[in-house]
Every structure is written in C-alpha cells, then in structure tokens.
CSV table of C-alpha atoms (C1' of nucleotides) in Angstrom, one decimal:
chain,number,residue,atom,x,y,z
A,1,MET,CA,-0.1,0.2,0.4
A,2,GLY,CA,2.2,2.1,-1.2
A,3,ILE,CA,-0.2,4.3,-3.0
A,4,ALA,CA,-1.9,5.9,-0.2
A,5,GLU,CA,1.4,7.0,1.4
A,6,ARG,CA,2.4,8.9,-0.8
A,7,ARG,CA,-0.8,10.8,-1.8
A,8,ALA,CA,-0.7,11.2,2.3
A,9,ARG,CA,3.1,12.4,1.6
A,10,GLN,CA,1.9,14.7,-1.6
A,11,LYS,CA,-1.0,16.2,0.7
A,12,GLU,CA,1.3,16.9,3.3
A,13,ALA,CA,3.7,18.8,1.2
A,14,LEU,CA,1.0,20.9,-0.5
A,15,ARG,CA,-0.5,21.5,2.8
A,16,SER,CA,3.1,23.5,3.5
A,17,ARG,CA,3.3,25.3,0.5
A,18,ILE,CA,0.5,26.7,1.1
A,19,LEU,CA,1.0,27.5,5.0
A,20,ASP,CA,4.9,28.7,3.9
A,21,ALA,CA,3.2,31.1,1.4
A,22,ALA,CA,0.2,32.4,3.8
A,23,GLY,CA,3.4,32.6,6.2
A,24,GLN,CA,5.6,34.9,4.2
A,25,LEU,CA,2.8,37.2,2.7
A,26,PHE,CA,1.3,37.2,5.6
A,27,VAL,CA,4.5,38.6,7.3
A,28,GLU,CA,5.4,40.8,4.0
A,29,GLU,CA,2.2,42.1,3.8
A,30,GLY,CA,0.1,41.8,6.8
A,31,PHE,CA,-3.0,39.3,7.5
A,32,ALA,CA,-5.3,41.8,6.4
A,33,ASN,CA,-3.8,42.9,3.4
A,34,VAL,CA,-3.1,39.8,1.6
A,35,SER,CA,-6.3,37.7,0.3
A,36,LEU,CA,-6.6,33.9,-0.6
A,37,ARG,CA,-6.4,34.8,-4.4
A,38,LYS,CA,-2.9,36.3,-3.8
A,39,ILE,CA,-2.3,33.2,-1.8
A,40,ALA,CA,-3.6,30.9,-4.0
A,41,GLU,CA,-1.2,32.6,-7.4
A,42,ARG,CA,1.8,32.0,-5.8
A,43,ILE,CA,1.6,28.0,-4.8
A,44,GLU,CA,0.3,28.9,-8.6
A,45,TYR,CA,-3.6,26.8,-7.6
A,46,SER,CA,-7.5,27.5,-7.6
A,47,PRO,CA,-8.2,29.6,-4.3
A,48,ALA,CA,-11.3,26.8,-4.0
A,49,THR,CA,-8.4,24.3,-3.5
A,50,ILE,CA,-7.2,26.4,-0.1
A,51,TYR,CA,-9.8,25.6,1.0
A,52,LEU,CA,-9.7,22.0,0.8
A,53,TYR,CA,-6.8,22.1,3.3
A,54,PHE,CA,-7.9,25.0,5.4
A,55,ARG,CA,-11.4,25.7,7.0
A,56,ASP,CA,-11.0,29.2,6.3
A,57,LYS,CA,-8.5,32.1,6.6
A,58,HIS,CA,-8.8,32.4,9.9
A,59,HIS,CA,-7.3,28.8,10.3
A,60,LEU,CA,-4.5,29.5,8.2
A,61,LEU,CA,-2.9,32.0,10.9
A,62,THR,CA,-4.2,29.6,13.6
A,63,SER,CA,-1.9,27.7,12.3
A,64,LEU,CA,0.7,29.2,11.3
A,65,CYS,CA,1.0,31.0,15.0
A,66,GLY,CA,1.4,27.6,16.1
A,67,ASP,CA,4.4,27.5,14.3
A,68,THR,CA,5.7,30.1,15.2
A,69,PHE,CA,4.9,29.2,19.1
A,70,ALA,CA,6.8,25.9,18.9
A,71,GLN,CA,10.1,28.1,17.8
A,72,LEU,CA,9.8,30.7,20.5
A,73,LYS,CA,8.7,27.7,23.1
A,74,THR,CA,12.3,25.7,21.4
A,75,GLU,CA,14.5,28.3,22.1
A,76,LEU,CA,13.2,29.9,25.2
A,77,GLU,CA,14.2,26.3,26.6
A,78,ARG,CA,17.5,25.8,24.6
A,79,LEU,CA,17.6,28.6,26.6
A,80,GLU,CA,16.8,27.8,30.2
A,81,ASN,CA,18.9,24.4,29.5
A,82,GLU,CA,22.6,26.5,28.8
A,83,GLU,CA,21.7,29.9,31.2
A,84,ARG,CA,22.7,28.5,35.2
A,85,ASP,CA,22.3,31.9,36.3
A,86,ALA,CA,18.7,31.9,37.0
A,87,LEU,CA,18.6,35.9,37.2
A,88,GLU,CA,20.3,36.9,33.7
A,89,GLY,CA,17.6,33.4,32.0
A,90,LEU,CA,15.1,35.3,33.6
A,91,ARG,CA,16.8,38.4,32.0
A,92,LYS,CA,18.0,36.7,27.9
A,93,GLY,CA,14.0,34.8,28.5
A,94,LEU,CA,11.8,38.5,28.8
A,95,ARG,CA,14.6,40.4,26.0
A,96,PHE,CA,14.5,37.0,23.6
A,97,TYR,CA,10.6,37.3,23.5
A,98,ILE,CA,10.9,41.1,23.1
A,99,ASP,CA,13.5,40.9,19.6
A,100,PHE,CA,11.0,37.4,19.0
A,101,GLY,CA,8.3,39.3,18.5
A,102,LEU,CA,9.9,42.7,16.5
A,103,GLU,CA,11.3,39.8,14.2
A,104,HIS,CA,8.2,38.0,13.9
A,105,PRO,CA,6.1,41.3,14.2
A,106,ASN,CA,2.8,40.5,11.9
A,107,HIS,CA,3.0,36.7,13.7
A,108,TYR,CA,2.6,38.8,16.4
A,109,LEU,CA,0.0,40.9,15.9
A,110,MET,CA,-1.3,38.7,14.1
A,111,THR,CA,-2.0,36.2,18.3
A,112,PHE,CA,-1.9,38.7,20.3
A,113,CYS,CA,-3.6,41.7,19.5
A,114,THR,CA,-6.1,40.9,17.0
A,115,PRO,CA,-10.0,40.1,17.9
A,116,HIS,CA,-10.0,36.5,17.5
A,117,GLU,CA,-13.9,36.3,18.7
A,118,PHE,CA,-13.3,32.1,17.1
A,119,TYR,CA,-12.1,31.0,19.6
A,120,HIS,CA,-15.7,29.9,20.9
A,121,GLN,CA,-16.9,27.9,17.6
A,122,ALA,CA,-13.4,27.1,16.5
A,123,ALA,CA,-12.1,26.2,19.5
A,124,SER,CA,-12.8,22.2,19.4
A,125,THR,CA,-10.6,22.1,15.5
A,126,PRO,CA,-6.8,20.0,15.9
A,127,GLU,CA,-5.2,24.1,15.1
A,128,PHE,CA,-6.4,25.8,17.0
A,129,GLN,CA,-5.9,23.1,20.5
A,130,HIS,CA,-2.1,22.4,18.8
A,131,THR,CA,-1.8,26.5,18.9
A,132,ASN,CA,-3.5,26.4,22.0
A,133,LYS,CA,-1.1,23.6,23.8
A,134,ILE,CA,1.8,25.3,22.8
A,135,GLY,CA,0.8,28.6,23.8
A,136,LEU,CA,0.5,28.0,27.2
A,137,GLU,CA,3.5,25.8,27.0
A,138,THR,CA,6.0,29.1,26.2
A,139,PHE,CA,3.9,30.7,29.1
A,140,ASP,CA,4.9,28.1,31.5
A,141,CYS,CA,9.0,28.6,30.1
A,142,LEU,CA,7.9,32.0,32.4
A,143,ARG,CA,6.6,30.2,35.4
A,144,ARG,CA,9.4,28.2,36.1
A,145,ALA,CA,12.1,31.3,35.6
A,146,LEU,CA,11.1,33.3,38.0
A,147,ARG,CA,10.3,30.4,40.5
A,148,ARG,CA,13.4,29.5,39.6
A,149,CYS,CA,14.9,32.8,40.8
A,150,ARG,CA,12.4,33.1,43.8
A,151,ASP,CA,13.6,29.6,44.9
A,152,GLN,CA,17.4,30.5,44.7
A,153,GLY,CA,16.3,33.5,47.1
A,154,LEU,CA,16.9,36.0,44.1
A,155,LEU,CA,13.7,37.5,44.0
A,156,GLU,CA,10.7,38.0,46.6
A,157,PHE,CA,6.8,37.9,45.5
A,158,GLU,CA,3.6,35.8,46.9
A,159,ASP,CA,1.8,35.0,44.3
A,160,LEU,CA,4.2,33.1,41.4
A,161,GLU,CA,0.3,32.6,38.8
A,162,ALA,CA,-0.1,36.5,39.4
A,163,THR,CA,3.4,37.7,39.0
A,164,SER,CA,4.2,35.6,35.7
A,165,GLN,CA,1.1,36.4,34.4
A,166,VAL,CA,1.8,40.3,35.1
A,167,ALA,CA,5.3,40.1,33.8
A,168,TRP,CA,4.0,38.5,30.4
A,169,THR,CA,1.5,41.6,30.2
A,170,PHE,CA,4.7,43.8,30.7
A,171,ILE,CA,6.7,42.8,28.0
A,172,HIS,CA,3.5,42.1,25.9
A,173,GLY,CA,3.2,46.1,26.3
A,174,LEU,CA,6.2,46.7,25.3
A,175,THR,CA,6.6,44.7,21.9
A,176,SER,CA,3.3,45.3,20.6
A,177,LEU,CA,4.0,49.4,21.3
A,178,LEU,CA,7.5,48.6,20.2
A,179,ILE,CA,5.7,46.3,17.0
A,180,LEU,CA,3.0,49.2,15.9
A,181,TYR,CA,4.2,52.7,17.2
A,182,TYR,CA,7.5,52.4,17.3
A,183,ASP,CA,8.0,54.5,13.4
A,184,ASP,CA,5.2,56.8,14.4
A,185,PRO,CA,7.7,60.1,14.3
A,186,HIS,CA,4.8,61.5,16.6
A,187,PHE,CA,5.8,60.2,19.7
A,188,PRO,CA,8.3,60.7,21.1
A,189,TRP,CA,10.0,57.5,21.5
A,190,VAL,CA,13.2,57.5,22.9
A,191,GLY,CA,15.7,54.5,21.8
A,192,ARG,CA,14.3,51.0,21.2
A,193,ASP,CA,17.3,49.4,23.7
A,194,ARG,CA,17.2,52.0,26.1
A,195,LEU,CA,13.6,51.3,26.0
A,196,ILE,CA,13.3,47.4,26.3
A,197,GLU,CA,16.9,47.8,28.9
A,198,THR,CA,14.8,50.0,31.2
A,199,GLY,CA,11.8,47.7,30.9
A,200,LEU,CA,13.3,45.1,32.4
A,201,ASP,CA,14.7,46.9,34.6
A,202,GLN,CA,11.9,48.0,36.3
A,203,ILE,CA,10.7,44.1,35.9
A,204,LEU,CA,13.4,43.1,37.4
A,205,ASN,CA,13.7,45.2,40.1
A,206,GLY,CA,9.5,45.9,41.1
A,207,LEU,CA,10.4,42.6,41.9
A,208,ARG,CA,13.1,42.6,44.4
A,209,ALA,CA,11.8,43.8,47.3
A,210,THR,CA,9.7,42.6,49.8
A,211,ALA,CA,6.7,45.0,50.6
A,212,PRO,CA,4.0,47.0,47.7
A,213,VAL,CA,5.1,51.0,48.2
A,214,ALA,CA,1.7,52.0,48.0
A,215,SER,CA,0.6,54.0,51.0
B,1,MET,CA,-25.6,85.9,6.6
B,2,GLY,CA,-27.2,83.6,8.7
B,3,ILE,CA,-27.9,81.4,5.5
B,4,ALA,CA,-23.9,80.2,5.8
B,5,GLU,CA,-23.9,79.7,8.9
B,6,ARG,CA,-27.1,77.8,9.4
B,7,ARG,CA,-25.5,75.9,6.4
B,8,ALA,CA,-22.2,75.5,8.7
B,9,ARG,CA,-24.8,74.8,11.7
B,10,GLN,CA,-26.1,71.8,10.0
B,11,LYS,CA,-23.1,70.3,8.5
B,12,GLU,CA,-21.8,70.1,11.5
B,13,ALA,CA,-24.8,68.1,12.5
B,14,LEU,CA,-24.6,65.4,10.0
B,15,ARG,CA,-20.9,65.2,10.9
B,16,SER,CA,-22.1,64.2,14.4
B,17,ARG,CA,-25.2,62.1,13.3
B,18,ILE,CA,-22.1,59.9,11.2
B,19,LEU,CA,-19.3,59.8,14.2
B,20,ASP,CA,-22.2,58.7,17.0
B,21,ALA,CA,-23.4,56.4,14.3
B,22,ALA,CA,-20.2,54.9,13.8
B,23,GLY,CA,-19.3,54.9,17.0
B,24,GLN,CA,-21.9,53.0,18.4
B,25,LEU,CA,-21.6,50.1,15.6
B,26,PHE,CA,-17.5,49.7,16.6
B,27,VAL,CA,-18.4,49.4,19.7
B,28,GLU,CA,-21.5,47.0,19.1
B,29,GLU,CA,-19.5,44.8,16.3
B,30,GLY,CA,-15.7,45.6,16.3
B,31,PHE,CA,-14.4,48.1,13.6
B,32,ALA,CA,-14.1,45.4,10.9
B,33,ASN,CA,-17.6,43.6,11.5
B,34,VAL,CA,-19.1,47.9,10.5
B,35,SER,CA,-19.5,48.4,6.9
B,36,LEU,CA,-20.1,51.9,5.7
B,37,ARG,CA,-23.4,50.5,3.9
B,38,LYS,CA,-24.4,49.8,7.4
B,39,ILE,CA,-23.5,53.3,8.8
B,40,ALA,CA,-24.9,55.1,6.2
B,41,GLU,CA,-28.3,52.7,7.1
B,42,ARG,CA,-28.2,53.5,10.4
B,43,ILE,CA,-28.7,57.9,9.6
B,44,GLU,CA,-30.5,56.8,6.3
B,45,TYR,CA,-28.3,58.6,4.4
B,46,SER,CA,-26.3,56.8,1.1
B,47,PRO,CA,-23.2,55.4,1.9
B,48,ALA,CA,-21.6,57.7,-0.7
B,49,THR,CA,-22.9,60.7,1.5
B,50,ILE,CA,-19.8,59.6,4.2
B,51,TYR,CA,-17.5,60.4,1.9
B,52,LEU,CA,-17.9,64.2,1.6
B,53,TYR,CA,-17.8,64.2,5.6
B,54,PHE,CA,-14.5,61.4,5.9
B,55,ARG,CA,-12.0,61.0,3.1
B,56,ASP,CA,-12.4,56.7,4.4
B,57,LYS,CA,-13.2,54.3,7.0
B,58,HIS,CA,-10.0,55.2,8.7
B,59,HIS,CA,-10.8,59.0,9.2
B,60,LEU,CA,-14.2,57.4,11.6
B,61,LEU,CA,-11.7,56.0,13.4
B,62,THR,CA,-9.1,58.5,14.6
B,63,SER,CA,-11.6,60.9,14.6
B,64,LEU,CA,-13.8,59.0,17.2
B,65,CYS,CA,-9.7,57.8,19.3
B,66,GLY,CA,-9.7,61.9,19.4
B,67,ASP,CA,-12.4,62.1,21.5
B,68,THR,CA,-12.4,58.6,23.5
B,69,PHE,CA,-8.5,60.2,24.5
B,70,ALA,CA,-10.0,63.9,25.4
B,71,GLN,CA,-12.4,62.6,27.8
B,72,LEU,CA,-9.5,60.2,29.2
B,73,LYS,CA,-7.6,63.7,29.3
B,74,THR,CA,-10.2,65.4,31.1
B,75,GLU,CA,-10.9,62.2,33.8
B,76,LEU,CA,-6.9,62.0,33.8
B,77,GLU,CA,-6.5,66.0,34.8
B,78,ARG,CA,-8.7,65.6,37.3
B,79,LEU,CA,-7.4,63.4,39.6
B,80,GLU,CA,-4.1,65.4,39.0
B,81,ASN,CA,-5.8,68.6,40.7
B,82,GLU,CA,-8.1,66.5,43.8
B,83,GLU,CA,-5.3,64.0,44.5
B,84,ARG,CA,-2.9,65.7,47.8
B,85,ASP,CA,-0.6,62.4,47.7
B,86,ALA,CA,1.2,62.7,44.5
B,87,LEU,CA,2.1,58.3,44.7
B,88,GLU,CA,-1.7,57.9,45.3
B,89,GLY,CA,-2.3,60.0,42.2
B,90,LEU,CA,0.1,58.1,39.8
B,91,ARG,CA,-1.5,54.6,41.3
B,92,LYS,CA,-4.8,56.3,41.4
B,93,GLY,CA,-4.2,57.0,37.4
B,94,LEU,CA,-2.3,54.0,35.7
B,95,ARG,CA,-6.2,52.0,37.5
B,96,PHE,CA,-7.7,54.5,35.9
B,97,TYR,CA,-5.8,54.0,32.5
B,98,ILE,CA,-6.4,50.5,32.6
B,99,ASP,CA,-10.9,50.9,34.0
B,100,PHE,CA,-11.4,52.5,30.6
B,101,GLY,CA,-9.8,50.7,28.4
B,102,LEU,CA,-12.1,47.8,29.8
B,103,GLU,CA,-14.9,50.3,30.3
B,104,HIS,CA,-14.4,51.0,26.7
B,105,PRO,CA,-12.4,48.4,24.9
B,106,ASN,CA,-14.0,48.2,21.1
B,107,HIS,CA,-12.4,51.8,21.1
B,108,TYR,CA,-9.1,50.8,23.5
B,109,LEU,CA,-8.3,48.4,20.4
B,110,MET,CA,-9.0,50.0,17.4
B,111,THR,CA,-6.2,52.9,19.5
B,112,PHE,CA,-3.4,51.3,20.4
B,113,CYS,CA,-4.1,47.4,19.1
B,114,THR,CA,-5.2,47.8,15.1
B,115,PRO,CA,-2.4,48.6,12.4
B,116,HIS,CA,-2.9,52.1,11.7
B,117,GLU,CA,-0.4,51.8,8.9
B,118,PHE,CA,-1.7,55.0,7.5
B,119,TYR,CA,0.0,58.0,9.8
B,120,HIS,CA,2.6,58.7,6.9
B,121,GLN,CA,-0.7,59.3,4.0
B,122,ALA,CA,-2.9,60.7,6.2
B,123,ALA,CA,-0.7,61.9,9.1
B,124,SER,CA,-1.0,66.1,7.6
B,125,THR,CA,-5.1,65.8,8.0
B,126,PRO,CA,-6.9,68.1,10.5
B,127,GLU,CA,-8.5,65.1,12.4
B,128,PHE,CA,-5.3,63.2,12.6
B,129,GLN,CA,-3.6,65.7,13.7
B,130,HIS,CA,-6.2,66.6,16.4
B,131,THR,CA,-6.3,63.1,17.9
B,132,ASN,CA,-2.6,63.1,17.7
B,133,LYS,CA,-2.6,66.1,20.1
B,134,ILE,CA,-4.4,64.5,22.5
B,135,GLY,CA,-3.1,61.6,22.3
B,136,LEU,CA,0.4,63.6,23.1
B,137,GLU,CA,-1.3,65.5,26.1
B,138,THR,CA,-3.0,62.3,27.9
B,139,PHE,CA,0.5,60.6,28.0
B,140,ASP,CA,2.0,63.9,28.9
B,141,CYS,CA,-0.5,63.4,32.3
B,142,LEU,CA,1.6,60.4,33.3
B,143,ARG,CA,4.5,62.0,32.8
B,144,ARG,CA,3.2,65.1,34.9
B,145,ALA,CA,2.9,62.5,37.9
B,146,LEU,CA,5.9,60.9,37.9
B,147,ARG,CA,7.6,64.1,37.5
B,148,ARG,CA,5.8,65.2,40.4
B,149,CYS,CA,6.4,61.6,42.7
B,150,ARG,CA,10.1,62.0,41.6
B,151,ASP,CA,10.5,65.6,42.5
B,152,GLN,CA,9.1,64.8,46.2
B,153,GLY,CA,11.5,61.6,46.6
B,154,LEU,CA,8.5,59.1,46.7
B,155,LEU,CA,10.2,57.7,43.5
B,156,GLU,CA,14.1,57.5,41.9
B,157,PHE,CA,15.1,57.0,38.5
B,158,GLU,CA,17.2,58.4,35.9
B,159,ASP,CA,15.2,59.3,33.0
B,160,LEU,CA,12.2,60.5,32.7
B,161,GLU,CA,11.2,60.5,29.6
B,162,ALA,CA,12.3,55.9,29.1
B,163,THR,CA,10.4,56.1,33.0
B,164,SER,CA,6.9,57.1,31.6
B,165,GLN,CA,6.8,55.6,28.3
B,166,VAL,CA,7.8,52.0,30.1
B,167,ALA,CA,5.0,52.4,32.4
B,168,TRP,CA,3.2,53.0,29.6
B,169,THR,CA,3.7,49.9,28.0
B,170,PHE,CA,3.2,48.1,31.2
B,171,ILE,CA,-0.4,49.0,31.0
B,172,HIS,CA,-1.3,49.3,27.8
B,173,GLY,CA,-0.3,45.6,28.3
B,174,LEU,CA,-2.6,44.3,31.4
B,175,THR,CA,-5.6,46.4,29.2
B,176,SER,CA,-5.0,44.7,26.2
B,177,LEU,CA,-4.9,41.4,27.0
B,178,LEU,CA,-7.3,41.8,29.3
B,179,ILE,CA,-9.9,43.1,26.8
B,180,LEU,CA,-8.8,40.4,24.3
B,181,TYR,CA,-8.3,37.0,26.4
B,182,TYR,CA,-9.6,37.2,30.1
B,183,ASP,CA,-12.4,35.3,28.4
B,184,ASP,CA,-10.2,32.8,27.4
B,185,PRO,CA,-11.3,29.9,29.4
B,186,HIS,CA,-7.9,28.0,28.1
B,187,PHE,CA,-5.0,30.5,29.7
B,188,PRO,CA,-5.4,30.5,33.5
B,189,TRP,CA,-6.1,34.3,34.2
B,190,VAL,CA,-5.4,34.6,37.6
B,191,GLY,CA,-9.0,37.5,39.2
B,192,ARG,CA,-8.8,40.5,37.4
B,193,ASP,CA,-8.9,42.5,40.1
B,194,ARG,CA,-5.9,41.1,41.2
B,195,LEU,CA,-3.6,40.6,38.3
B,196,ILE,CA,-4.5,44.7,38.2
B,197,GLU,CA,-3.3,45.4,41.6
B,198,THR,CA,-0.7,42.6,41.5
B,199,GLY,CA,1.0,44.7,38.0
B,200,LEU,CA,0.7,48.3,40.0
B,201,ASP,CA,2.4,46.8,42.2
B,202,GLN,CA,5.0,46.2,40.6
B,203,ILE,CA,5.6,48.8,38.6
B,204,LEU,CA,5.7,51.7,41.8
B,205,ASN,CA,8.1,48.4,43.5
B,206,GLY,CA,10.6,48.7,40.1
B,207,LEU,CA,10.3,52.2,40.4
B,208,ARG,CA,11.3,53.2,44.4
B,209,ALA,CA,14.5,50.9,44.4
B,210,THR,CA,17.9,52.7,43.7
B,211,ALA,CA,19.7,50.8,41.4
B,212,PRO,CA,18.7,48.0,38.3
B,213,VAL,CA,18.9,44.7,39.8
B,214,ALA,CA,20.6,43.2,37.2
B,215,SER,CA,23.7,41.3,37.5
C,1,DT,C1',-40.5,85.4,-10.4
C,2,DT,C1',-37.1,83.6,-13.3
C,3,DG,C1',-32.9,82.1,-14.2
C,4,DA,C1',-27.7,80.9,-13.5
C,5,DC,C1',-25.1,78.0,-10.2
C,6,DA,C1',-23.4,76.4,-6.2
C,7,DA,C1',-24.5,72.8,-2.6
C,8,DA,C1',-25.9,68.7,-1.3
C,9,DC,C1',-26.9,64.4,-2.4
C,10,DT,C1',-27.3,59.7,-4.4
C,11,DG,C1',-27.7,55.3,-7.7
C,12,DA,C1',-25.0,52.8,-10.0
C,13,DA,C1',-21.1,50.9,-11.1
C,14,DC,C1',-15.8,49.3,-9.9
C,15,DG,C1',-13.0,45.9,-8.8
C,16,DC,C1',-11.9,44.0,-5.0
C,17,DC,C1',-12.8,39.9,-0.8
C,18,DG,C1',-13.9,35.5,1.7
C,19,DT,C1',-16.2,31.5,0.4
C,20,DT,C1',-19.7,27.7,-2.4
C,21,DC,C1',-20.2,24.3,-5.8
C,22,DG,C1',-20.9,21.7,-9.2
C,23,DC,C1',-18.2,19.9,-12.6
C,24,DT,C1',-14.0,17.7,-15.1
C,25,DA,C1',-10.4,15.2,-15.4
C,26,DA,C1',-7.4,12.2,-13.5
C,27,DG,C1',-5.8,8.5,-10.9
C,28,DT,C1',-7.0,4.0,-8.9
C,29,DT,C1',-9.3,-0.9,-8.5
C,30,DG,C1',-11.4,-5.4,-9.4
D,1,DC,C1',-12.4,-1.7,-19.6
D,2,DA,C1',-15.7,0.2,-16.5
D,3,DA,C1',-16.8,2.4,-12.0
D,4,DC,C1',-15.4,4.3,-8.4
D,5,DT,C1',-12.9,8.5,-5.4
D,6,DT,C1',-10.2,12.0,-5.6
D,7,DA,C1',-7.9,16.5,-6.0
D,8,DG,C1',-8.6,20.8,-8.4
D,9,DC,C1',-11.1,24.7,-10.7
D,10,DG,C1',-14.3,27.9,-13.2
D,11,DA,C1',-17.8,30.8,-12.0
D,12,DA,C1',-20.9,32.8,-9.6
D,13,DC,C1',-22.9,35.3,-5.0
D,14,DG,C1',-23.3,38.2,-1.4
D,15,DG,C1',-20.7,41.9,0.4
D,16,DC,C1',-16.7,45.2,1.0
D,17,DG,C1',-14.7,50.3,0.3
D,18,DT,C1',-14.3,53.8,-2.6
D,19,DT,C1',-16.0,56.6,-7.2
D,20,DC,C1',-18.3,59.3,-10.1
D,21,DA,C1',-21.8,61.0,-13.2
D,22,DG,C1',-26.3,63.0,-12.2
D,23,DT,C1',-30.0,64.9,-10.1
D,24,DT,C1',-32.6,67.3,-6.5
D,25,DT,C1',-32.3,72.0,-3.3
D,26,DG,C1',-31.2,75.7,-2.3
D,27,DT,C1',-29.7,80.8,-3.0
D,28,DC,C1',-29.3,84.8,-4.8
D,29,DA,C1',-28.7,88.4,-8.3
D,30,DA,C1',-31.4,90.3,-11.9
DNA sequence: TTGACAAACTGAACGCCGTTCGCTAAGTTG
DNA sequence: CAACTTAGCGAACGGCGTTCAGTTTGTCAA
C-alpha cells in the first residue's frame, strides 16, 4: 500500500506550500492585506483548492501561529537549559520574547493583538487546540524561570501565578507598542534598546523589594 | 449672512450623526465588522454621503479615537488636581487608564491594537493631527505624575522619558490582554482585580529601588 | 419671478474580497 | 475496460470600500 502513503505525502506537501506562501505574504504585507487569491496565485493553484486544506482564512493564521510559538518555545527552553544564572536566564528570556516579537511582527500582532472572537466556535479544531497547547507551554517557561529565581532567593513575590501573568502582560505591552507605533514620528520615543532595557530593569526591580510601595 | 452659518451648523450636525452612528456600531460589533453601508443605513443616508464628510473609513476611526482620548485626558487631569498625595495620584491614574480601557474595549483596541499603517499618508489631515495632539497630551499626564513623585522623593529613576514610556507600555499590555483574552477559558487567569493590583504594585515597586537589579 | 449657479446628495458601478458548489479530469481499483 | 474516488478548478454569490456622473435642493442676482 505505498500509493496511499505517497498520496498522503503529496497532500501534506501541498499543505506546507500553502502555509509557507501564506506565512511569507502575511509577514510581507500583513494579515488584512493578503487575500486567498494572492496566496493561491503564488503557489499556482486556484483559491478554491486552499479550502480543501484549511477551513478558512483564520485557520491558516492559527496554524502559522502554532508554528511560530513552537519556535519561540524551543528557543526559550534552550535558553533555560543553557543559562546557569537564574536571574540572567529570566532576563534573557524576557529579552528574547521581545526581540522575537519584533522579528516576527505580523505573527505577533496576529496572535496577540487581533480580536479572534472565534475561540469559542473554533476551539475544537485540531489547529486551534495545538496552537493553544503550545502557547500555554510557552507561558510555562516564564513561570518556571520566575519560580527558579524565587527558589534561589534572587527574587521575592507572593503569588507566582499572578506575578508570571503580570510579567507577561508587561513584556507584551512593550513588544506590541514597539511593533505598532515605534515608527510613528509623532511620539517622542526614546531609543528602542534603551526602552527595552529600562523596561526589563523595571520588571526585575519590582520583584526584588519585599513590600508593596503603595501607602 | 445667517444662511451660511445655518448651513455650517447643519453640516456639523450631520457630521456628528455619522460619528455617533459609527461609534455605536464600532463599539457594538468591532471595527472590522462594521461597513460603511451599515453606518449609512443607520443614519438613513447613502454610503456615498459619508465620503463628503470623511476621507475614508479609517478617518472615522481616527476622529472617534480623538474624542475618546479627550475624555480620558479630562478625567486624568481632574484626578491630578484633586489628589494631593502624588504617589496615590499616580496609582489612581494608572488604575483609571486600565479601567477606562476595559470600559471602552473597542475604542481601546481600535486606538492601540490596530495596525493603522496610515499615519504617513494621513498625517496631514486635521482629524489625525487633532487625535495625535490629544494623545500626546494624555501621555503627558503620566509624565507629569511621575515627575511629581520623583520631585517629592517618592520614586527614584534616572530617565523620566524612558520611565514614562515604559510605564505606559506596561499598563497598555495589562489592559489590552485583559480586553482580548481575559475571557479565554484556556488560559489560567488569576482574578482580574488581583492581576491589576499586582501589576500596579510591581510598577511602583520597580521605581522605588535605586540601582538596577541586573548583575 | 426667473434663471443661473452652487451645494448636498445619491444610484450605479468598479474592482476587490472570502467563500461555496457543481463540474472536470486524473488516478486507482476490481 | 468500467466503476469509483479524489484533487482541483471555473464561475458565481453576496458583501466590501470607494468613485463619479448625475439629480435634487437651496440660494441669490437681475
């Protein structure tokens, strides 16, 4: 039965070509500016064919986001294993997240800055579940890094979960505004690197002291 | 020459009706799901008429954002004048920003989470310049609050500009993720209020210490 | 009052879009 | 070779943002 396998391979190959073309175009031109007709033209198939492989345009996106996250997660885990200094590992991880977002701006925006609205209706599709799982595992890298710092007495905080989530929202805010508005000449941005490093300082500083500062 | 003035008033009135309808629909259904035909239908004019008042769909958005900011700015300035404790004023201002975003989720998303791409081609239109001016003035509230805290020795940091920008990106990250994903059952969010308060603690804590924590 | 002019407004169209569906043509199987 | 399966596609649907020629409405000088 080599025939069925060859067919499956060919099907998978075309699926990959669609994803590749879509990913390139999304990154080049942004999700909203890419039509299925453009993707189809690039791979020299008809638009209708894409629907034999993906439910709709959003599912192309979801699949791509899963891949992007898998990459981020891999890098973060590599960093976790390589870096012996827990605090430095945390800082490098945060910095890597930001840089990763800046290097994949369209993927990042699509994943974290776009109203999906569809996680209810689409939550049961394999693409979505896979992407979701990877996302949670990626977040777990941050959680582990923070725990490691606390266990070693390098940082102090009460609620690991709340602290991890806050840290994520902070670096997300930095990343997304850099992507969306850093090129806006009307806002008096300080240097990109200065902004990032100041942000990292602030996050790590905020976790060092013992009591909240609020009166 | 009361006629010209009456005409001007009528023109302004229709402009307002368009903006009102657009604003309502955007908030109800999200920018992407609102068509000019829907707006036109609601005000009982033809879609083409809207183009006599606004250059394109994005300019409707820009004008609305300006109004939303004006409101935010007014509230922040009121707070600034009322609160005598500088640190408490800062904290309340940050908290107000977040709550404001959560109360106007679609306006917030449209303003800060949507790729505009058009600030180059449209930077010279009055709508854009007005919105931009208000936005900068709103940011200045944060800058002033931080300076005030530093002047009174309540907080310590070197670069006022970088620190203000970082603080903005942090609360923006918190706000935008709460809007977009807090209802996602797949992510183990802690309580909304706990998250916000932990975030504010972390920001203010991070500005209290003298030296960066990084080795 | 009338005719010329300007301003406000619109119907119809253009060229896109995401998506669907019935058909074709090629490949596989008994 | 005939029956069947499957991949792929042309053409269409309804909707989108936007444009523009043309109509209606209101104003004003003569």
